Amino acid sequence: IAAGGGVQQTARWIERRPRGPTSFWRCGGMTEHCRPNLNGAERVALQVVRQHFGEAAGVMCDALMKRPRRSLKELQLDCPSMSLGQLRNSLLITIQHNLVRAVVEGAGKGKECRYSFETNEAVLRLRYPKFSAHVRAVHGADAESVIEAVLDHGRASWEQIKAAFPPDVGEDKVREAGDLLVDNMYLVRVVTSNPEDEQASQHSFSATKAGSSKFAGGAGSKRGAPMSPGDASSSKARKREGGSVYAGLSLEEICVPEGGISASGVLWRLGPEAFAWDLRGEAMKQLVAERAGADSGVLMHLLLKAVRSTALVHKMSSVTVEQVLERSKAGGVQLPANSKLELSWENVSERLMALSHDGLVKRVSDNPGGGTTFQPQFTRLRTAMRQDIVERVVEAKMGLQARRIMGLLLHHPLLESKAVWDLAMLPKKDANEVLCRMFKHGYVGIQEVPRTADHSAQRTFFLWYVDMEKVLRLVEDDMMRTMHEMLIKREEKRQESEDLVGIGGEVRDLDAAPAQKQQYHALQSAIERLELALLRLDETLLLLSDD
């Protein structure tokens, strides 16, 4: 699902990543600093921080991960090897890049700032090359340059975004590309976590897209219209009720001030929720295309784009056929070469009804005027993708017979051993061995149903089942640990390459024998293979996780 040129984008991002105040973390000392009780995501997060910002920032983030919500004085005690200046510099750069969250607690003289490490934000940095490539493929090179300027600064103002462009590029062109990214929620405002500042921002900035025609409840409001106090409270109420289950963007984050991206005093950050929606939408398009044909996949893609604006903020909404056709006229969707899909009202309506019968689309309402509305079965599609990934992982680790049993228990839970043998069409001995290995690794569980009060084994049913949430956590943690090892290996290969030619050197600068040049090319090839493997593994993790 990654956009083209992901490996090249990764290489470019690594060369331009911010360097910390200390040297890179050598591979030989990595295992010494990694606490054994860390899960896979925490290991990857600390590895990313150390590679991008140096060992000092890694030590500080490790302390915050161990004890969150720490003040500066408490953090100084947790990091005795760091001076106060190093600690402050590490805090400043990690807060700037959204890796550490600062919250002011207390009031009056007892007010103090407490810091917590954001593990998900650190892991998200591995997807920055994919996000940059996606924007370039959809909106062009100017939009990519705006995204890269924001990624370089973590939180960027309009002046910093302009400074990233060469002088010959007009300001209007940069503003147009930036406003496009803001409208599509690829860039969102930096919202302070202080309650006093939040109240001030509600009066300083005007509401925007939340009141426009793209959102539910918008009766043609324009950008810059005043936001009533009830809008913010209703948004918070929706979040408490679980409305923003798909992305979780708040009303304050997508609130665009007067002037758009060029508004003074506004900082912009990356909106990963919009990128995740687009990339998962591409995967769902492929899934529907495999099940119902390429034309149905294109139609699902159009439906996902039509509900995108509201789904990123509010609860998933439904759209009419007219809105789907309007989205198709906006562009961005390519029909297959041999496609016979006609984007007419009758044809689109008929195909959406067919997809609703297959359970891929939900028909929400039938109005007296004939306006039927539809919405994608987002949860069901994601569940299908996750089950397919889990089955493939089980097959890779335990063989085809294990995948057959896993698929059987996913669709028919709570089966006795004899039913598993019969339905999986496996010999009793082989099926029992596979079930025991799967039980040992945590992929299946046993539910005991006693027939008597003494819980005798001879008078008890033993039913096999799959705890999908537990299995997803196991698979995701296993993939994260694999990613951690790959990051270590990539840094080791890069360090060997730098030792061979010097930091910033090139192979053409080498006055060396052909054997040394061959060694250099072998190292570069190994780095590219590791980067490609990281991109593919991250694509799978994107579909598994809820972030």
Coordinates of C-alpha atoms in Angstrom, one line a residue:
I1 CA 0.0 0.0 0.0
A2 CA 3.0 2.3 0.1
A3 CA 3.4 4.9 -2.6
G4 CA 6.1 4.5 -5.1
G5 CA 9.7 5.5 -4.3
G6 CA 9.5 4.5 -0.6
V7 CA 13.1 3.3 -0.4
Q8 CA 14.5 6.5 -2.0
Q9 CA 12.3 8.6 0.3
T10 CA 13.6 6.7 3.3
A11 CA 17.2 7.3 2.3
R12 CA 16.5 11.1 1.8
W13 CA 14.8 11.4 5.1
I14 CA 17.6 9.6 7.0
E15 CA 20.1 12.0 5.5
R16 CA 18.1 15.0 6.5
R17 CA 17.0 13.8 9.9
P18 CA 17.8 16.0 12.9
R19 CA 21.0 15.0 14.7
G20 CA 21.3 15.0 18.5
P21 CA 23.9 16.7 20.6
T22 CA 25.9 13.4 20.8
S23 CA 27.2 10.9 18.3
F24 CA 25.2 8.0 17.0
W25 CA 24.6 5.1 19.2
R26 CA 27.0 2.3 18.3
C27 CA 25.6 -1.1 17.6
G28 CA 27.9 -2.8 20.1
G29 CA 26.4 -0.9 23.1
M30 CA 22.7 -1.1 22.1
T31 CA 21.7 -4.2 24.0
E32 CA 23.3 -2.9 27.2
H33 CA 21.0 0.0 27.4
C34 CA 17.8 -1.8 26.4
R35 CA 15.8 -2.8 29.5
P36 CA 14.6 -6.5 29.2
N37 CA 11.0 -5.7 30.3
L38 CA 10.3 -3.4 27.3
N39 CA 7.7 -4.5 24.7
G40 CA 8.4 -4.3 21.0
A41 CA 6.9 -0.9 20.4
E42 CA 8.9 0.6 23.3
R43 CA 12.1 -0.9 22.0
V44 CA 11.5 0.5 18.5
A45 CA 10.6 3.9 19.9
L46 CA 13.8 4.2 21.9
Q47 CA 15.8 3.0 19.0
V48 CA 14.3 5.7 16.7
V49 CA 14.9 8.4 19.3
R50 CA 18.6 7.4 19.7
Q51 CA 19.2 7.2 15.9
H52 CA 17.5 10.5 15.2
F53 CA 18.4 12.6 18.2
G54 CA 21.3 11.0 19.9
E55 CA 22.0 9.0 23.0
A56 CA 21.3 11.8 25.4
A57 CA 17.7 12.1 24.2
G58 CA 17.4 8.3 24.3
V59 CA 18.5 8.2 27.9
M60 CA 15.9 10.9 28.8
C61 CA 13.1 9.2 26.9
D62 CA 13.9 5.9 28.5
A63 CA 13.6 7.5 31.9
L64 CA 10.3 9.1 31.0
M65 CA 9.0 5.7 29.6
K66 CA 9.9 4.1 33.0
R67 CA 8.4 6.9 35.1
P68 CA 5.9 9.1 33.1
R69 CA 4.6 12.5 34.3
R70 CA 7.9 13.7 35.8
S71 CA 8.9 17.3 36.5
L72 CA 12.3 18.7 35.5
K73 CA 13.7 18.2 39.0
E74 CA 12.5 14.6 39.2
L75 CA 13.8 13.9 35.7
Q76 CA 17.2 15.2 36.7
L77 CA 17.3 12.7 39.5
D78 CA 16.3 9.9 37.0
C79 CA 19.1 10.9 34.6
P80 CA 22.2 11.4 36.9
S81 CA 24.6 11.0 33.9
M82 CA 23.1 14.1 32.1
S83 CA 23.8 17.7 33.0
L84 CA 21.0 20.2 33.4
G85 CA 21.9 21.8 30.1
Q86 CA 21.8 18.4 28.2
L87 CA 18.5 17.6 29.8
R88 CA 16.9 20.9 28.9
N89 CA 18.2 20.7 25.3
S90 CA 16.8 17.1 25.0
L91 CA 13.5 18.2 26.3
L92 CA 13.3 21.1 23.9
I93 CA 14.0 19.1 20.8
T94 CA 11.8 16.2 21.7
I95 CA 8.9 18.5 22.6
Q96 CA 9.4 20.4 19.3
H97 CA 9.1 17.1 17.4
N98 CA 6.1 15.9 19.4
L99 CA 7.9 13.1 21.1
V100 CA 7.4 14.4 24.6
R101 CA 4.2 15.9 25.9
A102 CA 4.3 18.7 28.5
V103 CA 1.3 19.3 30.8
V104 CA 1.1 22.2 33.3
E105 CA -0.4 21.0 36.6
G106 CA -1.5 22.9 39.7
A107 CA -2.3 26.6 40.1
G108 CA -0.6 29.7 41.4
K109 CA 2.8 29.1 43.0
G110 CA 2.3 25.3 43.0
K111 CA 2.1 25.2 39.2
E112 CA 4.7 23.0 37.5
C113 CA 5.3 21.3 34.2
R114 CA 5.3 17.5 33.9
Y115 CA 6.6 15.6 30.9
S116 CA 5.6 12.2 29.4
F117 CA 7.1 10.3 26.5
E118 CA 4.8 9.5 23.5
T119 CA 5.8 6.1 22.3
N120 CA 3.4 6.1 19.3
E121 CA 4.8 9.4 18.0
A122 CA 8.3 8.0 18.1
V123 CA 7.3 4.8 16.2
L124 CA 5.4 7.0 13.7
R125 CA 8.7 8.6 12.5
L126 CA 9.4 5.4 10.6
R127 CA 6.4 6.2 8.4
Y128 CA 7.5 9.7 7.5
P129 CA 9.1 8.7 4.1
K130 CA 5.9 6.9 3.2
F131 CA 3.8 9.9 4.1
S132 CA 6.0 12.2 2.0
A133 CA 5.9 9.8 -1.0
H134 CA 2.1 9.6 -0.7
V135 CA 1.6 13.4 -0.7
R136 CA 3.9 13.7 -3.8
A137 CA 1.9 11.0 -5.6
V138 CA -1.4 12.6 -4.8
H139 CA -0.8 16.4 -4.7
G140 CA 2.6 17.0 -6.3
A141 CA 6.1 18.1 -5.5
D142 CA 5.1 21.4 -3.9
A143 CA 2.9 19.7 -1.4
E144 CA 5.7 17.3 -0.7
S145 CA 8.1 20.1 0.0
V146 CA 5.6 21.6 2.5
I147 CA 5.3 18.3 4.3
E148 CA 9.0 17.8 4.4
A149 CA 9.5 21.3 5.9
V150 CA 7.0 20.5 8.7
L151 CA 8.7 17.1 9.3
D152 CA 12.1 18.8 9.5
H153 CA 10.9 21.2 12.2
G154 CA 8.4 19.0 14.0
R155 CA 6.2 22.0 14.5
A156 CA 6.5 24.6 11.8
S157 CA 5.2 28.2 11.4
W158 CA 4.4 29.8 8.1
E159 CA 7.8 31.6 8.0
Q160 CA 9.7 28.3 8.5
I161 CA 7.7 26.6 5.7
K162 CA 8.4 29.5 3.3
A163 CA 12.1 29.4 4.2
A164 CA 12.3 25.8 3.0
F165 CA 11.5 26.8 -0.6
P166 CA 14.0 28.3 -3.0
P167 CA 13.6 32.0 -3.7
D168 CA 12.3 31.5 -7.2
V169 CA 9.1 29.7 -5.9
G170 CA 6.3 32.2 -5.4
E171 CA 4.7 32.7 -2.0
D172 CA 1.2 32.2 -3.5
K173 CA 2.3 28.8 -4.9
V174 CA 3.5 27.7 -1.4
R175 CA 0.4 29.0 0.2
E176 CA -1.8 27.1 -2.2
A177 CA 0.0 23.9 -1.6
G178 CA -0.1 24.4 2.2
D179 CA -3.9 25.2 2.2
L180 CA -4.5 22.1 0.2
L181 CA -2.7 20.0 2.8
V182 CA -4.6 21.7 5.6
D183 CA -8.0 21.2 3.9
N184 CA -7.2 17.5 3.5
M185 CA -6.1 17.3 7.2
Y186 CA -2.5 16.2 6.4
L187 CA -1.5 19.2 8.5
V188 CA -3.2 20.1 11.7
R189 CA -2.8 22.9 14.3
V190 CA -0.7 22.3 17.3
V191 CA -3.1 22.5 20.2
T192 CA -1.8 23.3 23.7
S193 CA -2.8 21.0 26.5
N194 CA -3.2 23.8 29.0
P195 CA -6.9 24.5 29.8
E196 CA -6.4 28.3 30.0
D197 CA -4.8 28.4 26.6
E198 CA -7.5 26.2 25.1
Q199 CA -10.1 28.6 26.2
A200 CA -8.2 31.5 24.7
S201 CA -7.7 29.7 21.4
Q202 CA -11.4 29.2 21.1
H203 CA -12.0 32.9 21.2
S204 CA -8.9 33.8 19.1
F205 CA -9.5 31.5 16.1
S206 CA -12.6 30.9 14.1
A207 CA -14.2 27.7 13.2
T208 CA -13.7 26.2 9.8
K209 CA -14.2 23.0 8.1
A210 CA -16.2 21.6 11.0
G211 CA -18.9 24.0 9.9
S212 CA -18.5 23.7 6.2
S213 CA -20.6 21.6 3.8
K214 CA -18.1 18.8 4.0
F215 CA -19.1 18.0 7.6
A216 CA -22.3 16.8 9.1
G217 CA -24.3 19.7 10.4
G218 CA -22.6 22.3 8.2
A219 CA -25.1 24.5 6.4
G220 CA -22.7 26.2 4.0
S221 CA -20.5 27.9 6.6
K222 CA -17.4 29.5 5.2
R223 CA -13.8 29.5 6.5
G224 CA -13.5 32.1 9.2
A225 CA -17.1 31.9 10.5
P226 CA -17.3 32.4 14.3
M227 CA -17.3 29.2 16.3
S228 CA -19.9 29.0 19.0
P229 CA -19.0 27.7 22.4
G230 CA -21.4 24.8 21.9
D231 CA -19.4 23.4 19.0
A232 CA -16.4 22.6 21.1
S233 CA -18.5 21.1 23.9
S234 CA -20.4 18.9 21.4
S235 CA -17.1 17.7 19.9
K236 CA -15.8 16.7 23.3
A237 CA -19.1 14.9 24.0
R238 CA -18.8 13.0 20.8
K239 CA -15.3 11.9 21.7
R240 CA -16.5 10.7 25.1
E241 CA -19.3 8.7 23.4
G242 CA -16.7 7.0 21.2
G243 CA -17.6 9.1 18.1
S244 CA -14.0 9.6 16.9
V245 CA -13.1 5.9 16.9
Y246 CA -11.6 6.0 13.4
A247 CA -9.0 8.8 13.8
G248 CA -9.6 10.8 17.0
L249 CA -8.9 14.3 15.6
S250 CA -10.3 17.0 17.8
L251 CA -12.2 20.0 16.7
E252 CA -9.4 22.3 17.9
E253 CA -6.8 20.5 15.8
I254 CA -8.7 20.8 12.5
C255 CA -9.9 24.3 13.2
V256 CA -8.3 26.5 10.5
P257 CA -7.7 30.2 11.5
E258 CA -8.4 33.1 9.3
G259 CA -5.7 33.2 6.6
G260 CA -5.2 29.4 6.4
I261 CA -1.7 28.1 6.7
S262 CA -0.2 31.6 6.5
A263 CA -2.0 32.7 9.6
S264 CA 0.4 34.4 12.1
G265 CA 1.1 32.8 15.5
V266 CA 0.0 29.3 14.4
L267 CA 2.2 26.2 14.4
W268 CA 1.4 23.2 12.2
R269 CA 2.3 19.6 12.7
L270 CA 1.7 16.4 10.8
G271 CA -1.8 14.9 10.8
P272 CA -1.0 11.1 10.8
E273 CA -4.7 10.2 11.1
A274 CA -5.4 11.4 7.5
F275 CA -2.4 9.5 6.1
A276 CA -3.4 6.3 7.9
W277 CA -7.0 6.6 6.6
D278 CA -5.7 7.0 3.0
L279 CA -3.2 4.1 3.2
R280 CA -5.7 1.8 4.8
G281 CA -8.2 2.8 2.2
E282 CA -5.9 1.6 -0.5
A283 CA -5.6 -1.8 1.3
M284 CA -9.4 -2.0 1.6
K285 CA -9.7 -1.2 -2.1
Q286 CA -7.5 -4.1 -2.9
L287 CA -9.4 -6.4 -0.5
V288 CA -12.7 -5.6 -2.1
A289 CA -11.2 -5.9 -5.6
E290 CA -10.1 -9.5 -4.7
R291 CA -13.5 -10.4 -3.4
A292 CA -15.9 -8.6 -5.7
G293 CA -13.9 -7.5 -8.7
A294 CA -11.7 -4.5 -9.7
D295 CA -14.7 -2.2 -10.4
S296 CA -16.1 -2.8 -6.9
G297 CA -12.7 -2.0 -5.5
V298 CA -12.8 1.4 -7.3
L299 CA -16.3 2.1 -6.1
M300 CA -15.2 1.2 -2.5
H301 CA -12.3 3.7 -2.9
L302 CA -14.8 6.4 -4.0
L303 CA -17.0 5.7 -1.0
L304 CA -14.1 5.9 1.4
K305 CA -13.1 9.2 0.0
A306 CA -16.7 10.5 0.2
V307 CA -16.9 9.8 3.9
R308 CA -13.3 10.7 4.7
S309 CA -13.8 14.3 6.0
T310 CA -16.5 13.4 8.5
A311 CA -14.9 10.1 9.6
L312 CA -11.7 11.7 10.5
V313 CA -13.4 13.9 13.1
H314 CA -16.9 12.7 13.9
K315 CA -18.6 9.3 13.8
M316 CA -18.6 7.5 10.5
S317 CA -21.3 9.1 8.4
S318 CA -23.3 7.8 5.4
V319 CA -23.4 9.5 1.9
T320 CA -25.8 9.4 -1.0
V321 CA -25.1 8.3 -4.5
E322 CA -24.9 11.9 -5.6
Q323 CA -22.1 12.6 -3.1
V324 CA -20.2 9.6 -4.4
L325 CA -20.5 10.8 -8.0
E326 CA -19.4 14.3 -6.9
R327 CA -16.3 12.8 -5.4
S328 CA -15.5 10.9 -8.6
K329 CA -15.6 14.2 -10.5
A330 CA -13.1 15.7 -8.1
G331 CA -10.5 13.2 -9.5
G332 CA -7.9 11.2 -7.7
V333 CA -9.4 7.8 -8.6
Q334 CA -8.2 5.9 -11.7
L335 CA -10.3 3.2 -13.3
P336 CA -8.6 -0.1 -14.3
A337 CA -7.6 -0.4 -17.9
N338 CA -10.3 -3.0 -18.8
S339 CA -12.9 -1.5 -16.6
K340 CA -16.5 -1.4 -17.7
L341 CA -17.7 0.7 -14.8
E342 CA -20.0 3.6 -15.8
L343 CA -20.2 6.3 -13.2
S344 CA -23.9 6.9 -13.7
W345 CA -26.4 7.2 -10.9
E346 CA -28.2 4.0 -11.8
N347 CA -25.0 1.9 -12.2
V348 CA -23.4 3.2 -9.0
S349 CA -26.6 2.7 -7.0
E350 CA -26.9 -0.8 -8.3
R351 CA -23.4 -1.7 -7.4
L352 CA -23.6 -0.2 -3.9
M353 CA -26.7 -2.2 -3.3
A354 CA -24.9 -5.4 -4.4
L355 CA -22.0 -4.6 -2.1
S356 CA -24.5 -4.1 0.8
H357 CA -25.8 -7.6 0.2
D358 CA -22.2 -8.9 0.4
G359 CA -21.7 -7.2 3.7
L360 CA -19.0 -4.8 2.5
V361 CA -21.3 -1.7 2.5
K362 CA -24.0 -0.8 4.9
R363 CA -27.3 0.7 3.6
V364 CA -28.2 3.2 6.3
S365 CA -31.5 4.8 5.5
D366 CA -34.3 4.9 2.9
N367 CA -35.8 8.3 2.7
P368 CA -39.3 8.8 1.2
G369 CA -37.8 10.9 -1.6
G370 CA -35.7 8.0 -2.7
G371 CA -32.4 9.2 -1.2
T372 CA -30.7 6.0 0.1
T373 CA -27.4 6.5 2.0
F374 CA -24.5 4.2 2.2
Q375 CA -21.4 3.8 4.4
P376 CA -18.5 1.4 4.2
Q377 CA -18.3 -1.5 6.7
F378 CA -15.0 -0.1 8.0
T379 CA -14.9 -2.4 11.0
R380 CA -15.7 -5.5 9.1
L381 CA -13.1 -4.7 6.4
R382 CA -10.4 -4.1 8.9
T383 CA -11.3 -7.3 10.7
A384 CA -11.0 -9.3 7.5
M385 CA -7.6 -7.7 6.7
R386 CA -6.3 -8.5 10.2
Q387 CA -7.5 -12.1 10.1
D388 CA -5.8 -12.6 6.8
I389 CA -2.5 -11.2 8.2
V390 CA -2.8 -13.4 11.3
E391 CA -3.4 -16.5 9.2
R392 CA -0.3 -15.7 7.0
V393 CA 1.8 -15.2 10.1
V394 CA 0.7 -18.5 11.6
E395 CA 1.4 -20.2 8.3
A396 CA 4.9 -18.8 8.1
K397 CA 5.7 -19.8 11.7
M398 CA 3.9 -23.2 12.0
G399 CA 2.9 -24.4 8.6
L400 CA -0.1 -24.7 6.4
Q401 CA -1.9 -27.1 8.7
A402 CA -1.8 -24.5 11.5
R403 CA -3.2 -21.8 9.2
R404 CA -6.1 -24.2 8.3
I405 CA -6.9 -24.7 12.0
M406 CA -6.6 -21.0 12.7
G407 CA -9.0 -20.1 9.9
L408 CA -11.4 -22.8 11.1
L409 CA -11.4 -21.5 14.7
L410 CA -11.8 -17.9 13.6
H411 CA -15.0 -18.7 11.8
H412 CA -16.2 -21.5 14.1
P413 CA -15.1 -20.8 17.7
L414 CA -15.4 -23.2 20.6
L415 CA -14.9 -26.5 18.9
E416 CA -14.0 -29.8 20.5
S417 CA -10.8 -31.6 19.4
K418 CA -12.7 -34.2 17.4
A419 CA -14.6 -31.4 15.5
V420 CA -11.3 -29.7 14.7
W421 CA -9.9 -33.0 13.3
D422 CA -13.0 -33.6 11.2
L423 CA -13.5 -30.1 9.9
A424 CA -9.8 -29.4 9.2
M425 CA -9.6 -32.9 7.5
L426 CA -6.4 -33.7 9.4
P427 CA -5.2 -36.9 11.1
K428 CA -5.8 -36.9 14.9
K429 CA -2.1 -37.1 15.7
D430 CA -1.1 -34.2 13.4
A431 CA -4.0 -32.0 14.5
N432 CA -3.2 -32.5 18.2
E433 CA 0.4 -31.6 17.7
V434 CA -0.5 -28.5 15.8
L435 CA -3.0 -27.4 18.4
C436 CA -0.5 -28.0 21.2
R437 CA 2.1 -25.9 19.4
M438 CA -0.4 -23.1 18.8
F439 CA -1.5 -23.2 22.4
K440 CA 2.1 -23.0 23.6
H441 CA 2.6 -19.8 21.5
G442 CA -0.7 -18.3 22.6
Y443 CA -2.5 -18.4 19.3
V444 CA -5.4 -20.6 20.6
G445 CA -6.9 -21.1 24.0
I446 CA -9.0 -23.8 25.8
Q447 CA -12.4 -23.2 27.4
E448 CA -13.3 -25.7 30.0
V449 CA -17.0 -26.5 30.3
P450 CA -17.6 -29.0 33.2
R451 CA -20.7 -31.1 33.2
T452 CA -20.4 -31.8 37.0
A453 CA -19.6 -29.7 40.0
D454 CA -16.3 -31.6 40.8
H455 CA -14.7 -30.4 37.5
S456 CA -13.5 -33.9 36.6
A457 CA -11.5 -34.0 33.4
Q458 CA -13.5 -37.1 32.2
R459 CA -16.7 -35.2 32.6
T460 CA -15.6 -31.8 31.1
F461 CA -15.8 -30.4 27.6
F462 CA -12.5 -28.8 26.3
L463 CA -13.3 -26.3 23.6
W464 CA -10.7 -24.6 21.4
Y465 CA -11.1 -20.9 20.5
V466 CA -9.1 -17.9 19.3
D467 CA -8.8 -14.7 21.4
M468 CA -8.3 -12.4 18.5
E469 CA -7.4 -9.3 20.6
K470 CA -4.7 -11.3 22.3
V471 CA -3.4 -12.8 19.1
L472 CA -3.2 -9.3 17.5
R473 CA -1.2 -8.1 20.4
L474 CA 1.2 -11.1 20.1
V475 CA 1.7 -10.6 16.4
E476 CA 2.1 -6.9 16.6
D477 CA 4.7 -7.2 19.5
D478 CA 6.5 -9.9 17.5
M479 CA 6.7 -7.7 14.4
M480 CA 7.9 -4.7 16.5
R481 CA 10.7 -6.8 18.0
T482 CA 11.6 -7.9 14.5
M483 CA 11.6 -4.2 13.4
H484 CA 13.9 -3.4 16.3
E485 CA 16.4 -6.0 15.2
M486 CA 16.2 -4.7 11.7
L487 CA 16.8 -1.1 12.8
I488 CA 19.9 -2.2 14.8
K489 CA 21.2 -4.1 11.8
R490 CA 20.6 -1.2 9.4
E491 CA 22.5 1.2 11.7
E492 CA 25.3 -1.3 12.0
K493 CA 25.6 -1.5 8.2
R494 CA 25.4 2.3 7.8
Q495 CA 28.1 2.7 10.4
E496 CA 30.4 0.2 8.6
S497 CA 29.8 2.2 5.4
E498 CA 30.6 5.5 7.1
D499 CA 33.8 4.0 8.5
L500 CA 34.8 2.8 5.1
V501 CA 34.4 6.1 3.2
G502 CA 34.1 8.6 6.0
I503 CA 31.0 10.5 7.2
G504 CA 29.5 12.3 4.2
G505 CA 31.9 10.6 1.8
E506 CA 31.0 8.9 -1.5
V507 CA 32.4 5.8 -3.2
R508 CA 34.0 8.0 -5.9
D509 CA 36.1 9.7 -3.2
L510 CA 37.7 6.3 -2.4
D511 CA 41.2 5.8 -3.5
A512 CA 40.9 2.2 -2.8
A513 CA 41.2 -1.3 -4.3
P514 CA 38.3 -2.8 -6.2
A515 CA 37.7 -5.2 -3.3
Q516 CA 37.0 -2.2 -1.0
K517 CA 34.7 -0.7 -3.5
Q518 CA 32.9 -4.0 -3.9
Q519 CA 32.5 -4.1 -0.1
Y520 CA 31.0 -0.6 -0.1
H521 CA 28.4 -1.5 -2.8
A522 CA 27.6 -4.7 -0.8
L523 CA 26.9 -2.6 2.3
Q524 CA 24.7 -0.1 0.4
S525 CA 22.8 -3.0 -1.1
A526 CA 22.2 -4.5 2.3
I527 CA 21.0 -1.1 3.6
E528 CA 18.5 -0.8 0.8
R529 CA 17.2 -4.3 1.4
L530 CA 16.7 -3.6 5.1
E531 CA 14.9 -0.3 4.3
L532 CA 12.6 -2.1 1.9
A533 CA 11.9 -4.8 4.5
L534 CA 11.2 -2.1 7.1
L535 CA 8.7 -0.4 4.8
R536 CA 6.9 -3.6 4.1
L537 CA 6.8 -4.6 7.7
D538 CA 5.5 -1.2 8.7
E539 CA 2.7 -1.5 6.1
T540 CA 1.5 -4.6 7.8
L541 CA 1.7 -3.0 11.3
L542 CA -0.4 -0.1 10.0
L543 CA -3.2 -2.5 9.1
L544 CA -2.9 -4.3 12.5
S545 CA -2.8 -1.4 14.8
D546 CA -5.4 1.2 15.7
D547 CA -3.0 4.1 15.7

